[in-house]
Amino acid sequence: MLIKIKKGWELPESSVTSESTFLNRRRLIKGLAAGPILAATAGLVSGCDGESTQTAQAASDDSVEQDPSAKLYPVQRNLRYRLDRDETSEELATTYNNYYEFGSSKNIWQKAQALSIRPWTVKIDGMVEAPMEIGIDDLLAKVPLEERVYRHRCVEAWSMAVPYSGFPLKALVDLARPLGSAKYLKMVTFQDDSVASGQKASWYPWPYVEGLTIEEATNELAFIATGLYGKPIPKQNGAPLRLAVPWKYGFKHVKGIVQFEFTDKRPVSFWEEIQSSEYGFWANVNPEVSHPRWSQASERVLGLDERVPTLLYNGYGEFVADLYSGMKGERLFI
Ligand code: MTE
């Protein structure tokens, strides 16, 4: 992958004041050699669209066939969530990925096969009535599974549209019975650098963390994806469970989740810790609010040669705009 780093945006070291900002910036600079998010910076991420191969598909199929949840899929599609475009091909969506735990290129699908997804225990804790640990297959037996076709808009200004199977995040919140004082849901990815070599890169703040408000987590659109294209979700896409919040930029869609923690403190997410001026807590899609280093007005649709205009809340405003009414002081779109 071609990565060329544009230097113009970098601040002189002397303008950095606090120690934490300084340390974050050191991490960022060291990580620059690697980052697609950062490479998009210069608009120079090379097109990897052609990299998918028969082999990639076969490997993915092998892996999902061995998945004990395979018998659960396909599940019925929920037609309430419709697309304004064609679905992205399965090959492309499963071979063009962001998963820094396995490396910083888009082509990590093979490396991700090293992740073992059984047994897989999910911890649900923090400000809840009864903290619990539950195996993924027991969790899957307790929640209503359905398929939803969602648009996915990466902060790097590419997009796709994919059929996820899974369950509303609200079902997990109901299972957890959070205390009234819980304001946020923090979600944490697995950590094991013996299989995820990207986690050996100590300048990143592992593990990957993301967060939502409780209101966002219980919004009908917030979804936990456990399947993709009518099969268990492949490892490179976040098996055995990942978040899908389609009105937010893709970096919010945390993969390989092992913990859901209810808390009264706003979680600082992985990318926010690295560079909060560019990757904030809210990260709602808005074509009129540029990323500090590139425009968000349009997006490259994977598999197509054309760019299309980006939509406010990625086209999901009717479901989520009310969540943010009256939040004037917040940076809702970074
Ligand atoms: N989750 C973890 N744990 N690690 C990551 O690097 N990348 C995010 C998100 N979830 C990421 C992650 C980003 S930047 C994007 S765009 C989406 O995953 C990509 O999801 P996909 O590969 O299924 O398209």
Coordinates of C-alpha atoms and ligand atoms in Angstrom, one line a residue:
M1 CA 0.0 0.0 0.0
L2 CA 1.3 3.4 -0.9
I3 CA 1.6 5.6 2.2
K4 CA 2.8 9.1 1.8
I5 CA 2.7 11.3 4.8
K6 CA 1.8 14.9 4.4
K7 CA 3.8 17.0 6.8
G8 CA 1.9 20.3 6.6
W9 CA -0.5 19.5 9.4
E10 CA 2.1 18.5 11.9
L11 CA 2.5 21.0 14.7
P12 CA 5.9 22.1 15.8
E13 CA 6.8 20.3 19.0
S14 CA 7.2 23.6 20.8
S15 CA 3.5 24.3 20.4
V16 CA 2.5 21.2 22.3
T17 CA 2.0 22.0 26.0
S18 CA 0.7 19.3 28.1
E19 CA 2.6 16.1 28.8
S20 CA -0.3 13.9 27.7
T21 CA -0.7 15.8 24.5
F22 CA 3.0 15.5 23.9
L23 CA 3.0 11.7 24.5
N24 CA -0.1 11.3 22.3
R25 CA 1.6 13.1 19.6
R26 CA 4.8 11.0 19.9
R27 CA 2.6 8.0 19.5
L28 CA 1.0 9.5 16.5
I29 CA 4.2 10.3 14.8
K30 CA 5.6 6.9 15.4
G31 CA 2.4 5.4 14.2
L32 CA 2.3 7.5 11.0
A33 CA 4.4 5.0 9.2
A34 CA 1.4 2.8 9.5
G35 CA -1.9 4.4 9.6
P36 CA -4.6 4.2 6.9
I37 CA -6.5 6.7 8.9
L38 CA -3.5 8.8 9.0
A39 CA -2.6 8.0 5.4
A40 CA -6.0 9.2 4.3
T41 CA -4.7 12.3 5.7
A42 CA -3.0 13.0 2.5
G43 CA -5.7 11.5 0.4
L44 CA -3.1 9.0 -0.7
V45 CA -4.5 5.6 0.5
S46 CA -4.0 3.5 -2.5
G47 CA -7.0 1.7 -4.0
C48 CA -6.9 -1.8 -2.6
D49 CA -10.2 -2.6 -4.2
G50 CA -8.6 -5.1 -6.6
E51 CA -6.8 -7.1 -3.9
S52 CA -9.6 -9.5 -3.1
T53 CA -9.1 -12.9 -4.4
Q54 CA -10.7 -16.3 -4.6
T55 CA -8.3 -17.4 -1.8
A56 CA -9.6 -14.7 0.5
Q57 CA -13.1 -15.8 0.0
A58 CA -12.2 -19.4 0.5
A59 CA -10.3 -18.7 3.7
S60 CA -13.2 -16.7 5.0
D61 CA -15.7 -19.4 4.2
D62 CA -13.6 -22.1 5.8
S63 CA -13.3 -20.1 9.0
V64 CA -17.0 -19.3 9.2
E65 CA -18.0 -22.8 8.4
Q66 CA -16.1 -24.0 11.5
D67 CA -17.9 -21.4 13.6
P68 CA -20.4 -23.1 16.0
S69 CA -22.8 -20.3 15.4
A70 CA -23.0 -21.1 11.6
K71 CA -26.3 -22.9 12.1
L72 CA -28.0 -19.7 13.3
Y73 CA -27.6 -17.9 9.9
P74 CA -29.1 -16.7 7.7
V75 CA -31.6 -14.8 9.8
Q76 CA -34.6 -12.7 8.6
R77 CA -33.9 -9.3 7.1
N78 CA -35.5 -6.3 8.9
L79 CA -36.8 -4.2 6.0
R80 CA -37.1 -1.1 8.1
Y81 CA -33.5 -0.2 7.2
R82 CA -33.2 0.4 3.5
L83 CA -30.3 1.3 1.2
D84 CA -30.0 4.0 -1.4
R85 CA -27.3 2.0 -3.2
D86 CA -26.2 -1.5 -4.1
E87 CA -24.7 -3.8 -1.5
T88 CA -20.9 -4.0 -1.6
S89 CA -19.6 -7.3 -2.8
E90 CA -18.8 -9.8 -0.1
E91 CA -15.3 -10.2 -1.4
L92 CA -14.6 -6.6 -1.1
A93 CA -16.1 -6.1 2.3
T94 CA -14.2 -9.0 3.7
T95 CA -10.8 -8.2 2.2
Y96 CA -10.6 -4.4 2.5
N97 CA -10.6 -3.8 6.3
N98 CA -9.4 -1.6 9.1
Y99 CA -8.2 -3.7 12.0
Y100 CA -5.1 -2.2 13.5
E101 CA -4.6 -5.1 15.9
F102 CA -3.5 -7.0 12.8
G103 CA -1.7 -4.3 11.0
S104 CA -2.2 -0.9 9.5
S105 CA -2.9 -1.9 5.9
K106 CA -6.3 -2.7 4.5
N107 CA -5.1 -6.2 3.6
I108 CA -5.1 -7.9 7.0
W109 CA -7.7 -10.6 6.4
Q110 CA -5.2 -13.4 6.5
K111 CA -3.5 -12.2 9.6
A112 CA -6.8 -11.9 11.4
Q113 CA -7.4 -15.7 10.9
A114 CA -4.9 -16.3 13.7
L115 CA -7.5 -15.0 16.2
S116 CA -9.3 -17.8 18.1
I117 CA -12.9 -17.0 18.6
R118 CA -14.0 -19.9 20.8
P119 CA -14.2 -19.9 23.7
W120 CA -15.0 -16.2 23.7
T121 CA -16.2 -14.7 26.9
V122 CA -17.9 -11.3 27.1
K123 CA -17.7 -9.4 30.4
I124 CA -20.7 -7.1 31.2
D125 CA -19.9 -5.0 34.2
G126 CA -19.4 -1.6 35.8
M127 CA -22.6 0.2 36.9
V128 CA -25.0 -2.7 36.5
E129 CA -27.3 -4.6 38.8
A130 CA -25.5 -7.9 38.4
P131 CA -22.1 -8.0 36.6
M132 CA -21.8 -11.1 34.5
E133 CA -19.5 -13.1 32.2
I134 CA -21.2 -14.9 29.3
G135 CA -19.9 -17.0 26.5
I136 CA -20.7 -15.8 23.0
D137 CA -22.9 -18.8 22.2
D138 CA -24.9 -18.3 25.4
L139 CA -25.3 -14.6 24.6
L140 CA -26.5 -15.4 21.1
A141 CA -29.2 -17.7 22.5
K142 CA -30.6 -14.8 24.6
V143 CA -31.0 -12.2 21.9
P144 CA -33.2 -11.7 18.9
L145 CA -31.2 -12.1 15.7
E146 CA -32.0 -10.3 12.5
E147 CA -30.3 -9.0 9.4
R148 CA -29.9 -5.3 8.6
V149 CA -28.4 -3.7 5.6
Y150 CA -26.4 -0.7 6.7
R151 CA -24.3 1.9 5.0
H152 CA -20.8 2.2 6.6
R153 CA -18.9 5.5 6.2
C154 CA -15.2 5.5 7.2
V155 CA -13.7 8.7 8.5
E156 CA -11.2 8.2 5.6
A157 CA -14.0 9.1 3.2
W158 CA -14.7 5.6 1.7
S159 CA -17.9 3.8 2.2
M160 CA -19.7 0.5 1.7
A161 CA -23.1 -1.1 2.3
V162 CA -23.3 -4.5 3.9
P163 CA -25.8 -6.9 5.4
Y164 CA -25.0 -7.5 9.0
S165 CA -26.7 -10.1 11.1
G166 CA -26.9 -9.6 14.8
F167 CA -29.0 -8.0 17.5
P168 CA -30.0 -4.5 18.7
L169 CA -27.5 -3.3 21.3
K170 CA -30.5 -2.4 23.4
A171 CA -31.1 -6.1 24.0
L172 CA -27.7 -6.3 25.6
V173 CA -28.3 -3.2 27.7
D174 CA -31.6 -4.7 28.9
L175 CA -29.8 -7.9 29.8
A176 CA -27.2 -5.9 31.8
R177 CA -29.8 -3.8 33.7
P178 CA -27.6 -0.8 34.2
L179 CA -28.0 1.4 37.2
G180 CA -29.7 4.8 36.7
S181 CA -26.4 6.5 37.4
A182 CA -24.7 4.9 34.3
K183 CA -24.4 7.4 31.6
Y184 CA -22.1 5.7 29.1
L185 CA -21.3 2.3 27.6
K186 CA -17.7 1.6 27.1
M187 CA -16.7 -1.3 24.7
V188 CA -13.3 -2.9 24.7
T189 CA -11.6 -5.1 22.2
F190 CA -9.5 -8.2 23.1
Q191 CA -5.9 -7.9 23.8
D192 CA -3.4 -10.6 22.9
D193 CA -0.3 -9.6 21.0
S194 CA 0.7 -13.2 20.5
V195 CA -2.0 -13.4 17.8
A196 CA -2.5 -9.7 17.0
S197 CA 0.9 -8.5 16.1
G198 CA -0.3 -4.9 15.7
Q199 CA -0.7 -4.8 19.4
K200 CA 3.1 -5.1 19.8
A201 CA 3.2 -1.5 18.5
S202 CA 3.5 0.1 21.9
W203 CA 2.9 3.6 20.7
Y204 CA -0.8 2.8 20.3
P205 CA -3.0 2.9 23.4
W206 CA -4.2 -0.8 23.4
P207 CA -6.7 -2.2 23.9
Y208 CA -9.0 -0.5 21.3
V209 CA -11.8 1.2 23.2
E210 CA -15.0 2.9 22.1
G211 CA -18.0 4.4 23.8
L212 CA -21.6 5.6 23.4
T213 CA -24.0 7.4 25.6
I214 CA -26.7 5.1 27.0
E215 CA -29.2 7.0 24.8
E216 CA -27.1 6.2 21.8
A217 CA -26.6 2.6 22.8
T218 CA -30.4 2.1 23.2
N219 CA -31.2 3.9 20.0
E220 CA -32.9 1.4 17.6
L221 CA -30.1 1.7 15.0
A222 CA -27.2 0.7 17.4
F223 CA -26.5 -2.9 16.5
I224 CA -24.1 -5.7 17.5
A225 CA -23.1 -7.5 14.4
T226 CA -22.4 -11.2 14.8
G227 CA -22.9 -12.2 11.2
L228 CA -22.2 -10.8 7.7
Y229 CA -23.7 -11.9 4.3
G230 CA -25.9 -14.5 6.0
K231 CA -23.0 -16.2 7.8
P232 CA -21.0 -15.7 11.0
I233 CA -19.1 -12.5 10.8
P234 CA -15.5 -13.2 9.6
K235 CA -12.6 -12.5 11.9
Q236 CA -11.3 -9.6 9.8
N237 CA -14.7 -7.9 10.2
G238 CA -14.7 -8.2 14.0
A239 CA -15.8 -11.8 14.9
P240 CA -17.4 -12.8 17.0
L241 CA -19.1 -9.5 17.8
R242 CA -18.6 -5.9 16.7
L243 CA -20.5 -2.7 16.9
A244 CA -22.4 -1.1 14.0
V245 CA -23.6 2.5 14.5
P246 CA -24.1 3.6 10.9
W247 CA -24.7 7.3 11.6
K248 CA -21.2 7.5 13.0
Y249 CA -17.8 7.3 11.4
G250 CA -16.4 3.8 11.1
F251 CA -13.8 4.0 13.8
K252 CA -16.6 3.9 16.4
H253 CA -17.5 0.4 15.1
V254 CA -15.3 -1.5 17.6
K255 CA -14.5 -5.1 16.7
G256 CA -13.7 -8.2 18.7
I257 CA -15.4 -7.0 21.8
V258 CA -14.7 -8.7 25.1
Q259 CA -16.1 -6.1 27.6
F260 CA -19.2 -3.9 27.9
E261 CA -18.7 -1.6 30.9
F262 CA -21.4 0.7 32.1
T263 CA -20.0 3.9 33.5
D264 CA -20.7 7.5 34.5
K265 CA -17.4 8.7 33.0
R266 CA -17.2 9.4 29.3
P267 CA -14.8 6.8 27.8
V268 CA -11.8 8.1 25.9
S269 CA -11.6 6.1 22.7
F270 CA -8.6 4.7 21.0
W271 CA -8.4 7.3 18.3
E272 CA -9.4 10.1 20.6
E273 CA -6.5 9.3 22.9
I274 CA -4.1 9.4 19.9
Q275 CA -5.4 12.6 18.4
S276 CA -8.5 14.1 20.0
S277 CA -8.6 17.1 17.7
E278 CA -9.3 14.8 14.8
Y279 CA -11.2 11.8 16.2
G280 CA -13.7 12.8 18.9
F281 CA -16.2 11.0 21.1
W282 CA -19.2 11.8 19.0
A283 CA -17.9 11.3 15.4
N284 CA -21.3 11.7 13.8
V285 CA -21.1 11.9 10.0
N286 CA -21.6 15.4 8.5
P287 CA -20.5 16.4 5.0
E288 CA -20.3 20.0 6.1
V289 CA -17.8 19.5 8.8
S290 CA -14.4 18.7 7.4
H291 CA -11.9 16.5 9.1
P292 CA -9.1 18.9 10.0
R293 CA -7.1 17.5 7.2
W294 CA -9.6 16.6 4.5
S295 CA -13.1 17.2 3.3
Q296 CA -16.0 14.9 4.3
A297 CA -18.3 16.3 1.6
S298 CA -18.1 13.1 -0.5
E299 CA -17.1 9.5 -0.3
R300 CA -15.5 6.8 -2.5
V301 CA -17.9 3.9 -2.7
L302 CA -16.0 0.7 -2.6
G303 CA -16.3 -1.2 -5.8
L304 CA -17.4 1.9 -7.8
D305 CA -15.2 4.3 -9.5
E306 CA -17.3 7.3 -8.5
R307 CA -17.6 9.4 -5.5
V308 CA -21.0 10.2 -4.1
P309 CA -22.1 13.0 -1.8
T310 CA -22.0 12.2 1.9
L311 CA -25.2 12.6 3.8
L312 CA -25.8 14.1 7.2
Y313 CA -25.8 11.3 9.8
N314 CA -24.9 9.1 6.9
G315 CA -28.5 9.3 5.8
Y316 CA -29.9 8.1 9.2
G317 CA -31.0 11.5 10.6
E318 CA -34.6 10.4 10.9
F319 CA -33.5 7.9 13.5
V320 CA -30.9 9.8 15.4
A321 CA -31.0 13.6 15.0
D322 CA -33.1 14.0 18.1
L323 CA -30.4 12.4 20.2
Y324 CA -28.3 15.6 19.7
S325 CA -30.9 18.4 19.9
G326 CA -29.8 21.0 22.4
M327 CA -26.2 19.8 22.6
K328 CA -24.7 23.1 21.4
G329 CA -21.3 23.0 23.1
E330 CA -20.3 19.6 21.9
R331 CA -18.2 18.7 18.8
L332 CA -20.8 16.4 17.4
F333 CA -19.2 15.9 14.0
I334 CA -15.5 15.2 14.7
Ligands
MTE1 N1 -12.0 -2.1 15.8 C1 -10.8 -2.5 16.3 N2 -10.7 -3.2 17.4 N3 -9.6 -2.1 15.7 C2 -9.6 -1.3 14.6 O1 -8.6 -1.0 14.1 N4 -11.0 0.0 13.0 C3 -12.2 0.7 12.9 C4 -13.5 -0.1 13.1 N5 -13.3 -1.0 14.2 C5 -10.9 -0.9 14.1 C6 -12.1 -1.3 14.7 C7 -12.3 1.4 11.6 S1 -11.3 2.8 11.3 C8 -13.2 1.0 10.6 S2 -13.5 2.0 9.2 C9 -14.0 -0.2 10.7 O2 -13.7 -0.9 11.9 C10 -13.8 -1.1 9.5 O3 -14.7 -2.2 9.6 P1 -14.6 -3.3 8.4 O4 -13.2 -3.7 8.3 O5 -15.5 -4.4 8.8 O6 -15.1 -2.5 7.2

